[in-house]
PDB file of C-alpha atoms in Angstrom:
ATOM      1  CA  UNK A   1      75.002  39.460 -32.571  1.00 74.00           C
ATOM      2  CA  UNK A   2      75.123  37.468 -29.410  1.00 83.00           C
ATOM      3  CA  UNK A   3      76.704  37.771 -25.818  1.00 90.00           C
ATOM      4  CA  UNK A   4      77.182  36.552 -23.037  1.00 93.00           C
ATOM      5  CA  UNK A   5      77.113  38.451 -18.972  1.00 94.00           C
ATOM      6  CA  UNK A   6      78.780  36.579 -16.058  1.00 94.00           C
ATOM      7  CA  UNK A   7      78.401  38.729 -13.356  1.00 88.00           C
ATOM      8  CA  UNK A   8      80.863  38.821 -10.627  1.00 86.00           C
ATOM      9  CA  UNK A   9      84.136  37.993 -11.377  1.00 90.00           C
ATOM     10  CA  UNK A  10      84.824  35.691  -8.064  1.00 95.00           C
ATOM     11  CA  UNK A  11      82.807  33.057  -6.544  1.00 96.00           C
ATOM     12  CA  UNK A  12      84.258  31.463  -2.599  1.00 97.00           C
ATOM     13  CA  UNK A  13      81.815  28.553  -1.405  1.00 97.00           C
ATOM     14  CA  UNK A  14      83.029  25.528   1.243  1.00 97.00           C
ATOM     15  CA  UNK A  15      83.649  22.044   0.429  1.00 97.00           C
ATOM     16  CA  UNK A  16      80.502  20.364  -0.032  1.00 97.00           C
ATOM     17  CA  UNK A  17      77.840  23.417  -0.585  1.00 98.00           C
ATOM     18  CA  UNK A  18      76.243  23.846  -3.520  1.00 98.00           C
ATOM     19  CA  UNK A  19      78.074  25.590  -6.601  1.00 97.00           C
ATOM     20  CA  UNK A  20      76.088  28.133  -8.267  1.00 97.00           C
ATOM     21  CA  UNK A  21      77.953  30.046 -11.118  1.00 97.00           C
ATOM     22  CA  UNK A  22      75.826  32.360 -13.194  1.00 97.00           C
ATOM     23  CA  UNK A  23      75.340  32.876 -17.237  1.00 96.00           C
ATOM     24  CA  UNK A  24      73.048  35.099 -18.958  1.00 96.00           C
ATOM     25  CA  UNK A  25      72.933  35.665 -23.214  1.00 95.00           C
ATOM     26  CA  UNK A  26      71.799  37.529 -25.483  1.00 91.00           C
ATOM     27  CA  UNK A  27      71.268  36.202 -29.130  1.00 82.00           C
ATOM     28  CA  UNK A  28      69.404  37.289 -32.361  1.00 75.00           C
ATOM     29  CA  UNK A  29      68.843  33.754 -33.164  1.00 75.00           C
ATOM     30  CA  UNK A  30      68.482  30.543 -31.224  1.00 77.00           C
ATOM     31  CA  UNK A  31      71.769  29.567 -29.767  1.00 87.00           C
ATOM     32  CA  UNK A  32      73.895  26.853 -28.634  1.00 90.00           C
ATOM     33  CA  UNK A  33      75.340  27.603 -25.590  1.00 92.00           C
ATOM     34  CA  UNK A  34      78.586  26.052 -23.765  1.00 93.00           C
ATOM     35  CA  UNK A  35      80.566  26.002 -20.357  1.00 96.00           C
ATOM     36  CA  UNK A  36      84.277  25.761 -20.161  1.00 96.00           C
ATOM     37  CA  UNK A  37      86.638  25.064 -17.040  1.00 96.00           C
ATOM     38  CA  UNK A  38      89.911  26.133 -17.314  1.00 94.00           C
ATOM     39  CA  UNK A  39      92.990  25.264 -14.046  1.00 92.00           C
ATOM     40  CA  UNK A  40      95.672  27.115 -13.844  1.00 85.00           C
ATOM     41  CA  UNK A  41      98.288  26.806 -16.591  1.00 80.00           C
ATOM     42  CA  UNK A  42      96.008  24.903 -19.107  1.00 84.00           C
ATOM     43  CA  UNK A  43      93.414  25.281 -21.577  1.00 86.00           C
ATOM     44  CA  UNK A  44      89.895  25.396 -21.683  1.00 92.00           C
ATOM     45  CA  UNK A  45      88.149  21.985 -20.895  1.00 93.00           C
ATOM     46  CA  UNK A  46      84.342  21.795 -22.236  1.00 92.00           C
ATOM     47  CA  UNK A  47      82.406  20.907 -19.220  1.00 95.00           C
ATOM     48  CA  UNK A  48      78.469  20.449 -21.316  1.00 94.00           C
ATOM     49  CA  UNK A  49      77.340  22.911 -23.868  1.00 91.00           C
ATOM     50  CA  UNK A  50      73.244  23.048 -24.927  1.00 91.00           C
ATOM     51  CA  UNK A  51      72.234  22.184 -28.707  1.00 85.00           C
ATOM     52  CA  UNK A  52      68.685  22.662 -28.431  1.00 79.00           C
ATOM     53  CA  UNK A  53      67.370  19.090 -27.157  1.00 77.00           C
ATOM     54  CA  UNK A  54      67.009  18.594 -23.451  1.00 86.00           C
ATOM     55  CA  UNK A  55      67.509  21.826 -21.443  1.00 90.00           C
ATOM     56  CA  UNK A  56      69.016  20.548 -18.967  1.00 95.00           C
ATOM     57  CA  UNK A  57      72.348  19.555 -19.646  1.00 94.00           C
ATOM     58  CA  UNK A  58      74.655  16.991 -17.570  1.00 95.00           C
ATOM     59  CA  UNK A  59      78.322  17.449 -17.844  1.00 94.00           C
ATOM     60  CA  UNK A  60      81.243  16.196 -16.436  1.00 93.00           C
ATOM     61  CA  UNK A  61      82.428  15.958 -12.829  1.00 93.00           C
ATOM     62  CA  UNK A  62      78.816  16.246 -11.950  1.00 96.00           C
ATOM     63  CA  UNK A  63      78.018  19.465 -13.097  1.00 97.00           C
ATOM     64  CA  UNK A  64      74.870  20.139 -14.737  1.00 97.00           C
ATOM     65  CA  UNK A  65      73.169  23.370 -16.242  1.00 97.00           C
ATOM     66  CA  UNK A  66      69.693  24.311 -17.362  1.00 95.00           C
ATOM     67  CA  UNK A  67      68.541  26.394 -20.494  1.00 94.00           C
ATOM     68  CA  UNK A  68      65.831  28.649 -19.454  1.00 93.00           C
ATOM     69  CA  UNK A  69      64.652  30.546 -22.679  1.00 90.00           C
ATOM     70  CA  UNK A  70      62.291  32.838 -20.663  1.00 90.00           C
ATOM     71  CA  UNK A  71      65.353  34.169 -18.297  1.00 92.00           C
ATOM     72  CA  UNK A  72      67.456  34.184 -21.203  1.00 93.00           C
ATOM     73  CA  UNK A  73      69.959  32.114 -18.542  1.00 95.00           C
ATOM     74  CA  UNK A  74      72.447  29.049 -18.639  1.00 96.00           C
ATOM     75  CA  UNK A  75      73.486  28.631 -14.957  1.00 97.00           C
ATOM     76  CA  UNK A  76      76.031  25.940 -13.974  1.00 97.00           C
ATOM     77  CA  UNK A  77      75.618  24.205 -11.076  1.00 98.00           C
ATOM     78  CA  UNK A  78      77.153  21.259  -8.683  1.00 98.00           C
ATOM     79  CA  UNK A  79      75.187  20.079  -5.419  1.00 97.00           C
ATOM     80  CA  UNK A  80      78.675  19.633  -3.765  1.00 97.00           C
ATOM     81  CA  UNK A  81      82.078  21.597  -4.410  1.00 97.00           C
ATOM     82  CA  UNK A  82      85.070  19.644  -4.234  1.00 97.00           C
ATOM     83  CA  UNK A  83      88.476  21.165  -3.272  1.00 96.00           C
ATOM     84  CA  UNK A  84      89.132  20.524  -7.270  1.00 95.00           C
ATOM     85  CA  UNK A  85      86.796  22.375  -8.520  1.00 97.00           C
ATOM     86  CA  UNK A  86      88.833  25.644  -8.026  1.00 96.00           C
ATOM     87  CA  UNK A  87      89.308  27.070 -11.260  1.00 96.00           C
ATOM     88  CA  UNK A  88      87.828  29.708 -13.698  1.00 95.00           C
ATOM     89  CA  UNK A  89      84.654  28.923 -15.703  1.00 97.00           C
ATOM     90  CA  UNK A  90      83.947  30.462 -18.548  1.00 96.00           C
ATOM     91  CA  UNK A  91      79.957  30.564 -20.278  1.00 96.00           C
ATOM     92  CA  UNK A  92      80.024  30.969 -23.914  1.00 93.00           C
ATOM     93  CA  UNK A  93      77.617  31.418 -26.623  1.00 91.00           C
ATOM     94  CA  UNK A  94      77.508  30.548 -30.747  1.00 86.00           C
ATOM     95  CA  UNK A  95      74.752  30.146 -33.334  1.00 79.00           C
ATOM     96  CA  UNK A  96      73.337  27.656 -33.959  1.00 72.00           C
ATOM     97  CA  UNK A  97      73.666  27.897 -37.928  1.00 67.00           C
ATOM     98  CA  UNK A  98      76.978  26.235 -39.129  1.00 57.00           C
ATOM     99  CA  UNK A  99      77.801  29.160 -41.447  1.00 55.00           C
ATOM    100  CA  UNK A 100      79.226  30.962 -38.196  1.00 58.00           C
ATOM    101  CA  UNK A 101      80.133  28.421 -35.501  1.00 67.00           C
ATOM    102  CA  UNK A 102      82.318  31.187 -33.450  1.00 80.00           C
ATOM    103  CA  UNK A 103      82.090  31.148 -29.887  1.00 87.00           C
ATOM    104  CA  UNK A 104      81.858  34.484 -27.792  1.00 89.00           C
ATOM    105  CA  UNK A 105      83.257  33.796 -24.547  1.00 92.00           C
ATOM    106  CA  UNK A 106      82.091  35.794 -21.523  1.00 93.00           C
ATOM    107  CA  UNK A 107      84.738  37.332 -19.157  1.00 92.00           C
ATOM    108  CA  UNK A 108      85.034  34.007 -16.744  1.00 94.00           C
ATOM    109  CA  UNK A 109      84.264  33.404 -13.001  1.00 95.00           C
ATOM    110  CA  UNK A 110      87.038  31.996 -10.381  1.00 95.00           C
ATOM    111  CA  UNK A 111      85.439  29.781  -8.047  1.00 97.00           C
ATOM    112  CA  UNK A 112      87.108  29.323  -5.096  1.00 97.00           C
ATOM    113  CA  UNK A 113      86.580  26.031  -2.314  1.00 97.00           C
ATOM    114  CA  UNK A 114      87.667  26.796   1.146  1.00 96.00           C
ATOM    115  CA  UNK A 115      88.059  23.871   3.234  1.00 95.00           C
TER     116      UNK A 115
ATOM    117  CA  UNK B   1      97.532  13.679 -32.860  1.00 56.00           C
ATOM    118  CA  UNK B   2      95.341  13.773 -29.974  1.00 77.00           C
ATOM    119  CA  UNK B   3      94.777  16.919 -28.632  1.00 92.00           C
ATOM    120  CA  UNK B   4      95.395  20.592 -29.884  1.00 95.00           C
ATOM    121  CA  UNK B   5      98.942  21.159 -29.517  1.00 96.00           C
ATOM    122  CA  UNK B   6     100.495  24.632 -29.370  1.00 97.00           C
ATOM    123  CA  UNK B   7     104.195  25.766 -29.449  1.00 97.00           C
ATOM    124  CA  UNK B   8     106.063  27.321 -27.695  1.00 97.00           C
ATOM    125  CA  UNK B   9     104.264  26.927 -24.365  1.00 95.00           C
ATOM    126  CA  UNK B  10     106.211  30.372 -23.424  1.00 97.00           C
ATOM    127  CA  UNK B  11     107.824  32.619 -25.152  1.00 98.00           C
ATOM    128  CA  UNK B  12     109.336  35.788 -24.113  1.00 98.00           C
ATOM    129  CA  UNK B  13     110.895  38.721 -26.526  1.00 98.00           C
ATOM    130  CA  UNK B  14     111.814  42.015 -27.023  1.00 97.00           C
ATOM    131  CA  UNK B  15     109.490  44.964 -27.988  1.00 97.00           C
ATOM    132  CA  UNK B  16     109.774  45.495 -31.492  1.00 98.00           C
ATOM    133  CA  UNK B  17     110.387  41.734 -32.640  1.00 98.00           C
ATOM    134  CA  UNK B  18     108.296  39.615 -34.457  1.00 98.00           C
ATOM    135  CA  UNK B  19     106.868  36.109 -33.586  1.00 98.00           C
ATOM    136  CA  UNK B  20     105.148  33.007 -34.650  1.00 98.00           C
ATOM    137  CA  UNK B  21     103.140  30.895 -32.285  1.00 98.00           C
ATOM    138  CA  UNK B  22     102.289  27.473 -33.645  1.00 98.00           C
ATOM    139  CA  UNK B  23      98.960  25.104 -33.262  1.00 97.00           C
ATOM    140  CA  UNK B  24      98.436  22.036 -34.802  1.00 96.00           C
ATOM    141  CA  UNK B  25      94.908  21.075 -34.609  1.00 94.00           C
ATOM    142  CA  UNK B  26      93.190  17.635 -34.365  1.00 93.00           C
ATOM    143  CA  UNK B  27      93.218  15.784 -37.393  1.00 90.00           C
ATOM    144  CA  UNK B  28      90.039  15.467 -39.168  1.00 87.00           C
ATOM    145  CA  UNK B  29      89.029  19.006 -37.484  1.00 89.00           C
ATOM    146  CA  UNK B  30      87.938  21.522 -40.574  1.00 87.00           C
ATOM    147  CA  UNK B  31      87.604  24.303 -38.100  1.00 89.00           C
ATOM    148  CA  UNK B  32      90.798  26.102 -36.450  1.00 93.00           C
ATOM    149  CA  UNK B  33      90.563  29.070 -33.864  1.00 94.00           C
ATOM    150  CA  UNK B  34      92.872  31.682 -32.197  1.00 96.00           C
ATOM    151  CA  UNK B  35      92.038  33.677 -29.267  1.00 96.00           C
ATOM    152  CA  UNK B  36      93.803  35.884 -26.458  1.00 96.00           C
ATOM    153  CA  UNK B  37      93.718  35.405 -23.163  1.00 93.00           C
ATOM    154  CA  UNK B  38      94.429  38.896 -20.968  1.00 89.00           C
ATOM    155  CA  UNK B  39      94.441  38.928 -17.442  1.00 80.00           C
ATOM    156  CA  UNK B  40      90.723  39.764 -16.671  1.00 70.00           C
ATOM    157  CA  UNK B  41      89.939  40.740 -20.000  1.00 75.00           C
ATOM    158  CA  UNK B  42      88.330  36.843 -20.506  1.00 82.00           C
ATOM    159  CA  UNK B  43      89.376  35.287 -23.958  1.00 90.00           C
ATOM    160  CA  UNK B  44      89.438  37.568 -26.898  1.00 92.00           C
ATOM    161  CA  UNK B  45      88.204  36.304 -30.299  1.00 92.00           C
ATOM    162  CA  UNK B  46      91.131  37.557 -32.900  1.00 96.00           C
ATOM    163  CA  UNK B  47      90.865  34.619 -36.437  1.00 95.00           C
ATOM    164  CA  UNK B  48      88.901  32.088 -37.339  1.00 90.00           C
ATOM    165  CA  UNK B  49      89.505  29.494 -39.964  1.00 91.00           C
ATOM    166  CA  UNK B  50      86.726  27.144 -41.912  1.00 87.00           C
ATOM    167  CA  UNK B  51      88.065  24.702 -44.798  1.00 83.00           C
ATOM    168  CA  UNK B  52      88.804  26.903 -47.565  1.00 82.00           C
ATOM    169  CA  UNK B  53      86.819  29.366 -46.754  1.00 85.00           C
ATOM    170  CA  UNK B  54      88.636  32.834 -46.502  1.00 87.00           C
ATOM    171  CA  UNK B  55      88.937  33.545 -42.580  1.00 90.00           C
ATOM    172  CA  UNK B  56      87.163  35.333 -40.698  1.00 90.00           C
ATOM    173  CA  UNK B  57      89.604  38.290 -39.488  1.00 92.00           C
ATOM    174  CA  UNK B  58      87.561  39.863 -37.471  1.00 91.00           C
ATOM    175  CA  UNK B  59      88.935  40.045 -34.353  1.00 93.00           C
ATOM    176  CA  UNK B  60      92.547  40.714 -35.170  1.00 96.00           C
ATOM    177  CA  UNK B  61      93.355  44.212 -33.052  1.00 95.00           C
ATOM    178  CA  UNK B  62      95.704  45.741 -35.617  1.00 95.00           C
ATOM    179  CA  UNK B  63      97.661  45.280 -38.765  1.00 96.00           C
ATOM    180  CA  UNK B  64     100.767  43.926 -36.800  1.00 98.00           C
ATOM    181  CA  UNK B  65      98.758  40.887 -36.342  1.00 98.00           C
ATOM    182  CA  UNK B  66      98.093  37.959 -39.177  1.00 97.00           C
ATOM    183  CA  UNK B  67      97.679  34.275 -39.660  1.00 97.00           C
ATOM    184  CA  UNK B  68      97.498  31.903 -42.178  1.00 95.00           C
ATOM    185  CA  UNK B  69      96.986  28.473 -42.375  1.00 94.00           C
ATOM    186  CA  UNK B  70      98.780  26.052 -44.706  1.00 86.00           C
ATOM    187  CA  UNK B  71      96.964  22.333 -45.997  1.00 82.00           C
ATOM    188  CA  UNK B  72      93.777  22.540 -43.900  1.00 77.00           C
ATOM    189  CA  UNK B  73      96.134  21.746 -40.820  1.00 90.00           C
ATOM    190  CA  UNK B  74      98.588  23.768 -38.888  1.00 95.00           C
ATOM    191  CA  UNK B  75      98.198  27.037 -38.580  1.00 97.00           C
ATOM    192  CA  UNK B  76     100.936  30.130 -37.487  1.00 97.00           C
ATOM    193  CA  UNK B  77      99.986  33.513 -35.682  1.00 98.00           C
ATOM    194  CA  UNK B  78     102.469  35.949 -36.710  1.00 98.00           C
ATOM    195  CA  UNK B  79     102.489  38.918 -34.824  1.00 98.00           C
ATOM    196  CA  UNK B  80     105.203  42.085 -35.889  1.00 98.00           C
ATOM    197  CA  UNK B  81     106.805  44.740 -34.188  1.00 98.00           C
ATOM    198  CA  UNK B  82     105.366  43.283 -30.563  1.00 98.00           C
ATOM    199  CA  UNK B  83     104.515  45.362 -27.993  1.00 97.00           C
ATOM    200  CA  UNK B  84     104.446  45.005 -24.761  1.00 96.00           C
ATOM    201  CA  UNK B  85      99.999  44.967 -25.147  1.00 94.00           C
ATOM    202  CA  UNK B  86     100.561  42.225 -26.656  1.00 96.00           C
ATOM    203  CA  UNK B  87     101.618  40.191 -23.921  1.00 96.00           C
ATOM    204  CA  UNK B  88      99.046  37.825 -22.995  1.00 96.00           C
ATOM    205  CA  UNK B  89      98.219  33.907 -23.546  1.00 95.00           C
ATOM    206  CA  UNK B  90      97.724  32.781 -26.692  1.00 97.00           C
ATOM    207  CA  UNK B  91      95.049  30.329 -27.318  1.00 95.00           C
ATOM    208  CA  UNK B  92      94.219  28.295 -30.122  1.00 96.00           C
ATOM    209  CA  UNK B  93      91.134  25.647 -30.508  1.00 94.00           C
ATOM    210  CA  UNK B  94      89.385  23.185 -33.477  1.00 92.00           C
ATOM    211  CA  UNK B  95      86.274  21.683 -33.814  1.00 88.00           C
ATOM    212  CA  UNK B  96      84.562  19.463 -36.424  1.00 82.00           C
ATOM    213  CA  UNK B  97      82.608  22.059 -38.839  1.00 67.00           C
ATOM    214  CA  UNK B  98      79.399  22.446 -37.352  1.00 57.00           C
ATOM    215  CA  UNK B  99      79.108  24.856 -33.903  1.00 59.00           C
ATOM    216  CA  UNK B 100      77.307  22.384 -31.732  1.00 63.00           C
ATOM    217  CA  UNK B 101      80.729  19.869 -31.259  1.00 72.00           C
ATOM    218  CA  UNK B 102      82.306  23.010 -28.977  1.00 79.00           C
ATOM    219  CA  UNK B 103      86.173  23.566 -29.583  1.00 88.00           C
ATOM    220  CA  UNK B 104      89.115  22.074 -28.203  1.00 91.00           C
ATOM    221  CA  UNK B 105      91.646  23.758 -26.372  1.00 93.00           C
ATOM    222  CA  UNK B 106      95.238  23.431 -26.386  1.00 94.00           C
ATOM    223  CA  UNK B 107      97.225  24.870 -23.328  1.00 93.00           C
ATOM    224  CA  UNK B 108      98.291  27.617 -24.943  1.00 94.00           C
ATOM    225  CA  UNK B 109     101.352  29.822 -25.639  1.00 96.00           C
ATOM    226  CA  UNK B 110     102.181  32.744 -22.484  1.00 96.00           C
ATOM    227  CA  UNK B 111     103.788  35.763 -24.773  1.00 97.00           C
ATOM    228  CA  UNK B 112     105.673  37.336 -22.769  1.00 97.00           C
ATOM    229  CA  UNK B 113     107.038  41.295 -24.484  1.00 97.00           C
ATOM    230  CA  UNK B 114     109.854  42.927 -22.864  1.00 97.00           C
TER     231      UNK B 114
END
């Protein structure tokens, strides 16, 4: 079985500091491990996702994220918040076995950027 | 086509009726999901299709609930005798077979019960 915990449900940081949006799993076997974006009235958007090679991942509209195996963590983060960045993240989790490629979503973070 | 496409972007209906949500996936994608999406429940994991494999029905919340899908392609969330829990957003994704490719969204379908 496998999880995902992102604590806090709302995030509020100022243009240009540094975005820090927590993830933390749990998994009975190695997993693969994603980040979504989603703005209002749309779908999710895959912002990176981990599949075991470098840990730390580089995704789009320079957001990056580390795998830390001994935290058991997958934090996103962005040096400098932009005013477009508002939106709700979501960290999700999957096995990394094809038999089962389901993703388990955790409950999502809104990130707010205050001018 | 080139995204996930879902239909009807909104729908609302009376408590008691039945509905079908649509998503047509990306071609050439094997793999076709459907999740919920309640307000601050996060997204809610209800079928899951694989080739011909049987699906994995895990997640549907009752029997009012079902979904097939019909050549490997488009699939159809039925749900019967809504009620007004059932109001939420719909979402449906695809992905090549293997986990590691991540899904792709498509914007959904708000079900609105009355």
């Amino acid at each position: 079985a496998q999880s995902v915990t992102q604590l806090g449900s709302h995030v509020s940081v100022s243009e240009g500091a540094l975005v820090l949006l927590r993830c933390n799993y749990s998994s009975s076997v190695p997993p693969y491990l994603f980040w979504y974006v989603q703005y209002p009235n749309q779908g999710l958007q895959l912002l990176l996702k981990y599949t075991s090679a470098a840990t730390l991942v580089k995704g789009i509209n320079g957001f990056e994220a580390e795998f830390k195996k001994s935290e058991t963590s997958f934090h996103l983060t962005k040096p400098s918040a932009h005013m477009s960045d508002a939106a709700e993240y979501f960290c999700a989790v999957s096995p990394n076995t094809g038999a089962n490629s389901k993703l388990t979503f955790g409950k999502g973070i809104t990130l707010s950027v205050r001018p | 086509g080139a995204g996930v496409s879902q239909s009807p972007s909104n729908k609302v209906t009376e408590k008691g009726k039945d509905v079908e949500l649509r998503c047509d996936p990306i071609s050439g994608h094997t793999a076709l999901y459907w999740y919920r999406q309640s307000l601050g429940q996060g997204l809610e994991f209800l079928i899951y299709f694989q080739g011909n494999s049987a699906p994995d029905k895990s997640g549907l919340p009752s029997d009012r609930f079902s979904a097939e899908r019909t050549g490997g392609s488009v699939s159809t969330l039925t749900i019967q005798r809504t009620q007004q829990e059932d109001s939420a957003v719909y979402l449906c994704a695809s992905s090549l077979a293997l986990g590691a490719y991540g899904y792709t969204f498509g914007s959904g379908t708000r079900l609105t019960v009355v």
